[in-house]
Coordinates of C-alpha atoms and ligand atoms in Angstrom, one line a residue:
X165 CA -18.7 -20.9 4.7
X166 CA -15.9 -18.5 4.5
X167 CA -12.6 -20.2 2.7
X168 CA -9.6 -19.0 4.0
X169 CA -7.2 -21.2 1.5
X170 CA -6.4 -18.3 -0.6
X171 CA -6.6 -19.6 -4.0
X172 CA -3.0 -19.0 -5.6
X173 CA -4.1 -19.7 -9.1
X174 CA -6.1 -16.7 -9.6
X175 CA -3.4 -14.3 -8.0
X176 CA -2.9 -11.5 -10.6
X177 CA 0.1 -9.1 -10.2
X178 CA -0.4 -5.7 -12.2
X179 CA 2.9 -7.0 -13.9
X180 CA 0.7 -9.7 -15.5
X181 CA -2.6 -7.8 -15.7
X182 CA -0.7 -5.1 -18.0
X183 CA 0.9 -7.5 -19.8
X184 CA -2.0 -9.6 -20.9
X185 CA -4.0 -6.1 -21.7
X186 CA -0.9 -5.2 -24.3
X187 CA -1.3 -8.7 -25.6
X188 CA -5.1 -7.4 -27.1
X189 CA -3.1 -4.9 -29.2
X190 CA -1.2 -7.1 -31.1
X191 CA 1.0 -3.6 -32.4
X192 CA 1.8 -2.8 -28.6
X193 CA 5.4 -2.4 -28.3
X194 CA 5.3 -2.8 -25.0
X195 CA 6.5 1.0 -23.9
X196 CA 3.3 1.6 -22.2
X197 CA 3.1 -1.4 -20.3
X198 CA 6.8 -0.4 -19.0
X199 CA 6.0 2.7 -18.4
X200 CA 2.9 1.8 -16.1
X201 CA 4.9 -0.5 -14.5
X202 CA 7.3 2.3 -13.2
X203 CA 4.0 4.1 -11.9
X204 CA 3.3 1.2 -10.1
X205 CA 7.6 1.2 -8.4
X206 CA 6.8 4.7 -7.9
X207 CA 4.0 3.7 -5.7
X208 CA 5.8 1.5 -3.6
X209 CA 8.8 3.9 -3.4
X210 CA 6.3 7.1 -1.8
X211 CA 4.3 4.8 -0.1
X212 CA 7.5 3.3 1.7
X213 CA 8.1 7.0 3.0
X214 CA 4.4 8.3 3.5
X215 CA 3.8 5.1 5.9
X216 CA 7.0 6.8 7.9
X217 CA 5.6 10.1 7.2
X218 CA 4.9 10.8 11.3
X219 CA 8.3 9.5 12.1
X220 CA 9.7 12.5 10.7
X221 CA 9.2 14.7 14.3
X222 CA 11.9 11.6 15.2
X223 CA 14.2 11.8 12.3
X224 CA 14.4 15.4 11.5
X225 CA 12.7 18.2 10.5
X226 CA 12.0 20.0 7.0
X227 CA 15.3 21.6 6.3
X228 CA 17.3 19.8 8.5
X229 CA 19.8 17.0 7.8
X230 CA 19.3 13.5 9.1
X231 CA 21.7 11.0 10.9
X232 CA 22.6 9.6 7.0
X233 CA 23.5 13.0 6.3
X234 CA 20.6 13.8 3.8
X235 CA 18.6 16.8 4.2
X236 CA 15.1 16.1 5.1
X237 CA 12.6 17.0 2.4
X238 CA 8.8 17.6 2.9
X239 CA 7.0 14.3 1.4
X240 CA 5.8 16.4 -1.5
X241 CA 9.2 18.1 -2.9
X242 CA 10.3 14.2 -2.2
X243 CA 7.9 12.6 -4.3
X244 CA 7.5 15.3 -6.8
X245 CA 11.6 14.3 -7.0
X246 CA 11.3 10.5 -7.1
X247 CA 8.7 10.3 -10.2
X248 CA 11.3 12.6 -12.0
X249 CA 14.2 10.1 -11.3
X250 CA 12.7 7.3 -11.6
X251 CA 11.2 8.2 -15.2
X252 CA 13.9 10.8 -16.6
X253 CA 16.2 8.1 -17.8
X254 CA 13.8 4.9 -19.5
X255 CA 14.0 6.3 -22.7
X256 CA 9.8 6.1 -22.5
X257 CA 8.8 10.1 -22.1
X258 CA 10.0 12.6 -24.5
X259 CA 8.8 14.9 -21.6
X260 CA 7.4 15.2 -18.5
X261 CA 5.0 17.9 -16.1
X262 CA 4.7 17.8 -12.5
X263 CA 1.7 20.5 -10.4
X264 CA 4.9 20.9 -8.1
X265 CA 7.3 22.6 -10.8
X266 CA 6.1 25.9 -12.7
X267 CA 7.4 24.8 -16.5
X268 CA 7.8 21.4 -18.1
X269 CA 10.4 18.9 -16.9
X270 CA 13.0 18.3 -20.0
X271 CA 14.6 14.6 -20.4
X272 CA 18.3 15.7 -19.8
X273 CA 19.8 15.4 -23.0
X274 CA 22.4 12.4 -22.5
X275 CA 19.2 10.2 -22.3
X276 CA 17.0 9.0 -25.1
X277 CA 14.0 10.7 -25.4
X278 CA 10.7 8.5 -25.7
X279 CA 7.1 9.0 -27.2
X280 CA 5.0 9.3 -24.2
X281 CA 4.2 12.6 -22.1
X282 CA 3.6 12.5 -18.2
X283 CA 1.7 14.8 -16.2
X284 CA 2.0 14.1 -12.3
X285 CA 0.6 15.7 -9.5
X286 CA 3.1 13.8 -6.7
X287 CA 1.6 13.9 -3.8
X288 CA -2.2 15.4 -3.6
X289 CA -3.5 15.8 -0.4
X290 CA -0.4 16.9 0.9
X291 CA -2.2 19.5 3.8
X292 CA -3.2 16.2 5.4
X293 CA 0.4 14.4 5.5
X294 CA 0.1 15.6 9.4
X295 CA -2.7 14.2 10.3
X296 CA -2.2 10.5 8.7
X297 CA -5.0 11.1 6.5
X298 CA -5.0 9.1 3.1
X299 CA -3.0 11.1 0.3
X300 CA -2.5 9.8 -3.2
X301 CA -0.4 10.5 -6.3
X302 CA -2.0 11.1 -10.1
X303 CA -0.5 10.3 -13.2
X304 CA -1.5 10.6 -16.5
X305 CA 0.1 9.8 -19.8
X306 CA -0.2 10.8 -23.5
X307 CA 1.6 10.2 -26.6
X308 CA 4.1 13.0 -27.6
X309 CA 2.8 15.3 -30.6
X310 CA 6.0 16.8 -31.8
X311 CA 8.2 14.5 -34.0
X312 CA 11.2 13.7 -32.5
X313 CA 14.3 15.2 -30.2
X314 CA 13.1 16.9 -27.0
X315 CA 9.2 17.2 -26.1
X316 CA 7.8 20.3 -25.4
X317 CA 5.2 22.4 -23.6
X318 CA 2.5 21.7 -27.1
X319 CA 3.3 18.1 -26.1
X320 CA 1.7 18.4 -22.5
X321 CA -0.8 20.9 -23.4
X322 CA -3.6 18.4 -24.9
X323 CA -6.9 17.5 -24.2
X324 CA -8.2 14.8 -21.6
X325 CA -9.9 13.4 -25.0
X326 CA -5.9 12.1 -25.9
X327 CA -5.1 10.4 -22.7
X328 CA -3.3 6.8 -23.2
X329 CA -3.9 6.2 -19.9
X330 CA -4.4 7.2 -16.3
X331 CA -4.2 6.7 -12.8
X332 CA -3.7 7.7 -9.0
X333 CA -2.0 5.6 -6.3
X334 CA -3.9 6.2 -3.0
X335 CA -2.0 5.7 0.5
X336 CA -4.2 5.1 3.1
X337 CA -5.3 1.7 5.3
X338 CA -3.7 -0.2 2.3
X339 CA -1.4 1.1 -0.5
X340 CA -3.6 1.0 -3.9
X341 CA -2.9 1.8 -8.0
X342 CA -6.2 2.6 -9.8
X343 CA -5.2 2.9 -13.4
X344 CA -7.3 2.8 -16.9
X345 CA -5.7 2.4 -20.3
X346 CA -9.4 2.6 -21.7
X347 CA -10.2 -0.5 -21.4
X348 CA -12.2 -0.2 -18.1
X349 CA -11.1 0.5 -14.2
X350 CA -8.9 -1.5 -12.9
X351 CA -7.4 -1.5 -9.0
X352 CA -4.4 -3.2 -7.5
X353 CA -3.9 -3.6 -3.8
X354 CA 0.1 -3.4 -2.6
X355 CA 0.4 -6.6 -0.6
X356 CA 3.0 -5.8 1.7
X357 CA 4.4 -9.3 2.4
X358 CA 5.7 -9.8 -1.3
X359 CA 6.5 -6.3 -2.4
X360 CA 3.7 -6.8 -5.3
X361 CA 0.3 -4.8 -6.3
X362 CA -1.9 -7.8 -6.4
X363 CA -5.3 -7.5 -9.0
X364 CA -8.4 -6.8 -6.0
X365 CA -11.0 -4.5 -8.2
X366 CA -11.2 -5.9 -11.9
X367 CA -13.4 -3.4 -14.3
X368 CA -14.5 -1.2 -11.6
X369 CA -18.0 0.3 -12.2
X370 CA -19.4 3.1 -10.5
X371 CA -22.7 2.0 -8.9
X372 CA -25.5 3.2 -10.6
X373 CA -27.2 4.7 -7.4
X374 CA -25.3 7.3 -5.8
X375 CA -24.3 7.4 -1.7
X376 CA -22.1 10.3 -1.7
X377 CA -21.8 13.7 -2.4
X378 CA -18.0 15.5 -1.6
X379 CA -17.8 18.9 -1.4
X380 CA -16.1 21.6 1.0
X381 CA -19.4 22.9 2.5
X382 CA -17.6 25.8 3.9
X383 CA -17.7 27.7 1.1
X384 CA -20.7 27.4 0.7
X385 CA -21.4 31.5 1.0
X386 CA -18.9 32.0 -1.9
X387 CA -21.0 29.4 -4.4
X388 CA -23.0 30.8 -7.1
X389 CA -26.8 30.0 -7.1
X390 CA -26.9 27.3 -9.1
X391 CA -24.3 25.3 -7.3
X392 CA -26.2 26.2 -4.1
X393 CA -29.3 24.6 -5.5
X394 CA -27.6 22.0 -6.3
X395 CA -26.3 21.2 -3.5
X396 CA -29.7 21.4 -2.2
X397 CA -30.9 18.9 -4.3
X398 CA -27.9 16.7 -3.6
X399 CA -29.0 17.3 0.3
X400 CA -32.9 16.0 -1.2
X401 CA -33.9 19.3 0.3
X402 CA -36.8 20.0 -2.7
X403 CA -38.4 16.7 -1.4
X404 CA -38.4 14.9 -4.8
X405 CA -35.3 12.5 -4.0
X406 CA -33.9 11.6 -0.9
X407 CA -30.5 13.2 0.1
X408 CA -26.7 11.6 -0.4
X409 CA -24.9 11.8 2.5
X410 CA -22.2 13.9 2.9
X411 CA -18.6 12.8 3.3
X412 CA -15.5 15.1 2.6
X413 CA -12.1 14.1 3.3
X414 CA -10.0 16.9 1.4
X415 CA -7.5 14.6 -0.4
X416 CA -9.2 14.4 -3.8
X417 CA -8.2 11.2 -4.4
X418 CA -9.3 9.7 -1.2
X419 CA -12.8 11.1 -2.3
X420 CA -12.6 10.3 -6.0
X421 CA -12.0 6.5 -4.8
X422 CA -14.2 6.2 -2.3
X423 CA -16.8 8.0 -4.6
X424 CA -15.8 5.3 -7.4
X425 CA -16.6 2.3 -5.4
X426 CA -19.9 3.6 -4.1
X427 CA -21.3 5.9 -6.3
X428 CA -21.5 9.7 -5.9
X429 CA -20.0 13.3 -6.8
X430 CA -17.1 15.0 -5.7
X431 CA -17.4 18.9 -6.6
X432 CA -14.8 21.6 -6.2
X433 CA -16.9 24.8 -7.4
X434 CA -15.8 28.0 -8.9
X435 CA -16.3 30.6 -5.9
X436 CA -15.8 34.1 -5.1
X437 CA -13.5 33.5 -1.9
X438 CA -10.1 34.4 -4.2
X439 CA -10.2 36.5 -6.7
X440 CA -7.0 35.3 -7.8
X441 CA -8.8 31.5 -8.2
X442 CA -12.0 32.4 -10.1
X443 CA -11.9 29.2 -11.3
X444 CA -11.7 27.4 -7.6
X445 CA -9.0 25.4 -6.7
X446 CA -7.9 22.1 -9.0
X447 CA -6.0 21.6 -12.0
X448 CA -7.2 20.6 -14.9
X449 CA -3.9 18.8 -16.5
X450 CA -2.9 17.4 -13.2
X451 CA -6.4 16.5 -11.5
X452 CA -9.3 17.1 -13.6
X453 CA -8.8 15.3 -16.7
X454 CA -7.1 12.2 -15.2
X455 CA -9.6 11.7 -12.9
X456 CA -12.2 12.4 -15.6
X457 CA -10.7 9.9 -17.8
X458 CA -11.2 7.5 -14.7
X459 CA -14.6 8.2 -14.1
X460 CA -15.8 7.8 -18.0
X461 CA -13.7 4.3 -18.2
X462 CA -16.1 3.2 -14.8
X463 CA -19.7 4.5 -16.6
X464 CA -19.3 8.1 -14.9
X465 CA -18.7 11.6 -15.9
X466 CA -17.3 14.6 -15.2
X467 CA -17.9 18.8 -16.1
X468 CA -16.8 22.1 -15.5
X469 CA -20.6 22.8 -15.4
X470 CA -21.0 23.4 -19.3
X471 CA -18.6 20.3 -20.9
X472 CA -17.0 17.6 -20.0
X473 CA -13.3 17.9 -18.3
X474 CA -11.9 15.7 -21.1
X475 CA -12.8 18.3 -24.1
X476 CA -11.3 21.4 -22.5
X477 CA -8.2 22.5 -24.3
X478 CA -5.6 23.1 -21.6
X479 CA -3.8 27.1 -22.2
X480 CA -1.3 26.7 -19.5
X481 CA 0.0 24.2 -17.1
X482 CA -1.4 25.0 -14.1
X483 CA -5.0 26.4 -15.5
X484 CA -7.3 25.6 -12.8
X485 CA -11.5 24.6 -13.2
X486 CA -14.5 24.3 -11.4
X487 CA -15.1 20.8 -11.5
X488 CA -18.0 17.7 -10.9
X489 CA -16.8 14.4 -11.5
X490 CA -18.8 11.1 -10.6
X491 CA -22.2 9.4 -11.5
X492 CA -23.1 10.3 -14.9
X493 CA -26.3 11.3 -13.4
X494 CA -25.5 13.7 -11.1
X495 CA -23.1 15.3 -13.4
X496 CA -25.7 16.0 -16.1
X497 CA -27.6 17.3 -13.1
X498 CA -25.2 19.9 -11.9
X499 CA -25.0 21.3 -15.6
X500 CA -28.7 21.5 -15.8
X501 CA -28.7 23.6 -12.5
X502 CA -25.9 26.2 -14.1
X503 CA -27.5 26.2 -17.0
X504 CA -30.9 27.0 -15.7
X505 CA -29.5 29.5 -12.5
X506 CA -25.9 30.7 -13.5
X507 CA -26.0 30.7 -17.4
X508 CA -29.6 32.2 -17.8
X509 CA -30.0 29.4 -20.5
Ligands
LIG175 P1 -3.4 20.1 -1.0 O1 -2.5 19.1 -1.8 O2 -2.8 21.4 -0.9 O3 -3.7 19.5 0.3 O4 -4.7 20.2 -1.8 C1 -5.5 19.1 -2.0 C2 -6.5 19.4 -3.0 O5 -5.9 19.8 -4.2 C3 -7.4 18.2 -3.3 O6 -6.8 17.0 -3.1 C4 -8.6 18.4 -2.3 O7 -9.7 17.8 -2.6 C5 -8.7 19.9 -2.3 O8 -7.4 20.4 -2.6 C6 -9.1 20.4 -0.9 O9 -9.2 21.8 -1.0 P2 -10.0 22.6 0.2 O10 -9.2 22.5 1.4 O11 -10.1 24.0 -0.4 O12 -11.4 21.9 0.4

């Protein structure tokens, strides 16, 4: 029968998860584990103002100023300011990057700086803030390569390869942290009684068998022929597998996790619809290789369609990549049907 006594022994808080991860590298000195934890205040901060996100038609519009006299910021420019404030200060990044700000985000100088580097994208998802559809935030953290004083652009510019660690915080039905420090998956629910992430998905793996396949079928006409035919064989249309189904929410991280926990592939292609976005849509420093990261840790993979996301070296902030992250499989698939279609190999 179903016990309902919750058992309060084996209550994990992320505080104590992190912790007793540091304690396995016994020259830890504990900056990470601090700086993690003010990912996971972060969450609880945005998530605090995304769960009042459709109050705002009540409490004032973009632009305007509320009854405390604030101006009222879209939830993006007002997370993409919060991860700034709340990290600026520690004395834990020598630097940071957000995909809502065109250059790096210096430490102001009257602070110490630290030796991590943090990459953000605030609020993904944000087109669907209006329609109470799940959006999340993505972090991901590297140590700094310059020496000392201020970090720099060289600093943020590195490889998915380097990541320390890396997360995303989804807000939907529940408030979640999904964060590796590559030593698996691991996911943290936000019980709202207590105030406290609470352990819920210890060393995630992504399911062996796939059920999903993500993609924005309507642009379909601007794919290239080997993402078409692969998309056909997702679909099981050459009659050798049967098909995934389909589900596509438009909040990468909504699909990323669900496609975590059940096993499948999310795909933003390169297409032809912009010639200004050869490369589709997504960011490599600020989606792609955290995410990546994520998806090796749990037994998956991820490509641009000829290498993995995580050995790309990043030439600008904001560089933008076809991308396939999910079951190793059916990443190793999509590269075959480039390779073979698009690449003439
Ligand atoms: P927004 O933050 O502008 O809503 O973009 C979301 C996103 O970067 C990612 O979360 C989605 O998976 C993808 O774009 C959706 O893009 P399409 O609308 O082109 O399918």
């Amino acid at each position: 029968m179903f016990n309902q006594t919750p058992d309060h022994t084996k209550i994990i808080t992320i505080e104590r998860h992190i912790l007793e991860e540091q304690r396995s590298y016994p020259e830890a000195t504990g900056v990470l584990t601090q700086l993690l934890y003010d990912l996971a205040l972060v969450g609880k901060v945005i998530a605090s103002q995304t769960t009042r996100g459709g109050l705002a038609e009540i409490l004032g519009r973009e632009g305007s100023i509320n009854i405390q006299g604030e101006e009222v910021m879209k939830l993006d420019v007002l997370a993409d300011r919060m991860i700034k404030r709340l990290n600026d200060h520690t004395g834990r990044l020598a630097v940071m990057a957000s995909e809502e700000q065109e250059d790096i985000i210096p430490i102001p100088e009257n602070y110490k700086a630290g030796k991590y580097v943090l990459l953000y994208d605030p609020l993904d998802g944000s087109s669907n803030i209006d329609y109470n559809v799940s959006i999340g935030t993505i972090f991901a953290i590297y140590r700094r390569k310059s020496k000392e004083g201020a970090g720099n652009l060289e600093d943020c510019l590195q490889k998915g390869r380097h990541l320390v660690a890396a997360g995303y915080l989804i807000y939907g039905a529940s408030t979640m942290l999904v964060y590796s420090s590559g030593t698996g998956v691991h996911g943290f629910t936000l019980d709202p009684g207590v105030g406290e992430f609470l352990l819920t998905h210890a060393n995630i793996r992504m399911p062996e068998k796939p059920k999903y396949y993500s993609v924005n079928q309507g642009y379909e006409q601007y794919w290239s022929t080997g993402v078409k035919r692969f998309v056909d064989y997702l679909q099981g249309k050459d009659g050798v597998k049967k098909g995934l189904s389909l589900r596509y929410i438009g909040s990468m991280v909504a699909d990323f996790h669900r496609n975590l926990l059940a096993g499948g592939i999310y795909l933003y292609p390169a297409n032809t619809k912009d010639p200004k976005y050869p490369h589709g849509k997504l960011r490599l420093l600020y989606e792609g290789a955290p995410l990546a990261f994520l998806a090796e840790q749990a037994g998956g993979a991820s490509s641009d369609g000829r290498q993995s996301l995580l050995d790309i070296q990043p030439r600008g902030l904001h560089q933008r990549t076809p991308l396939y992250i999910g079951s190793r499989e059916l990443v190793e698939k999509a590269e075959e049907f480039i390779r073979e279609y698009d690449l003439g190999e």
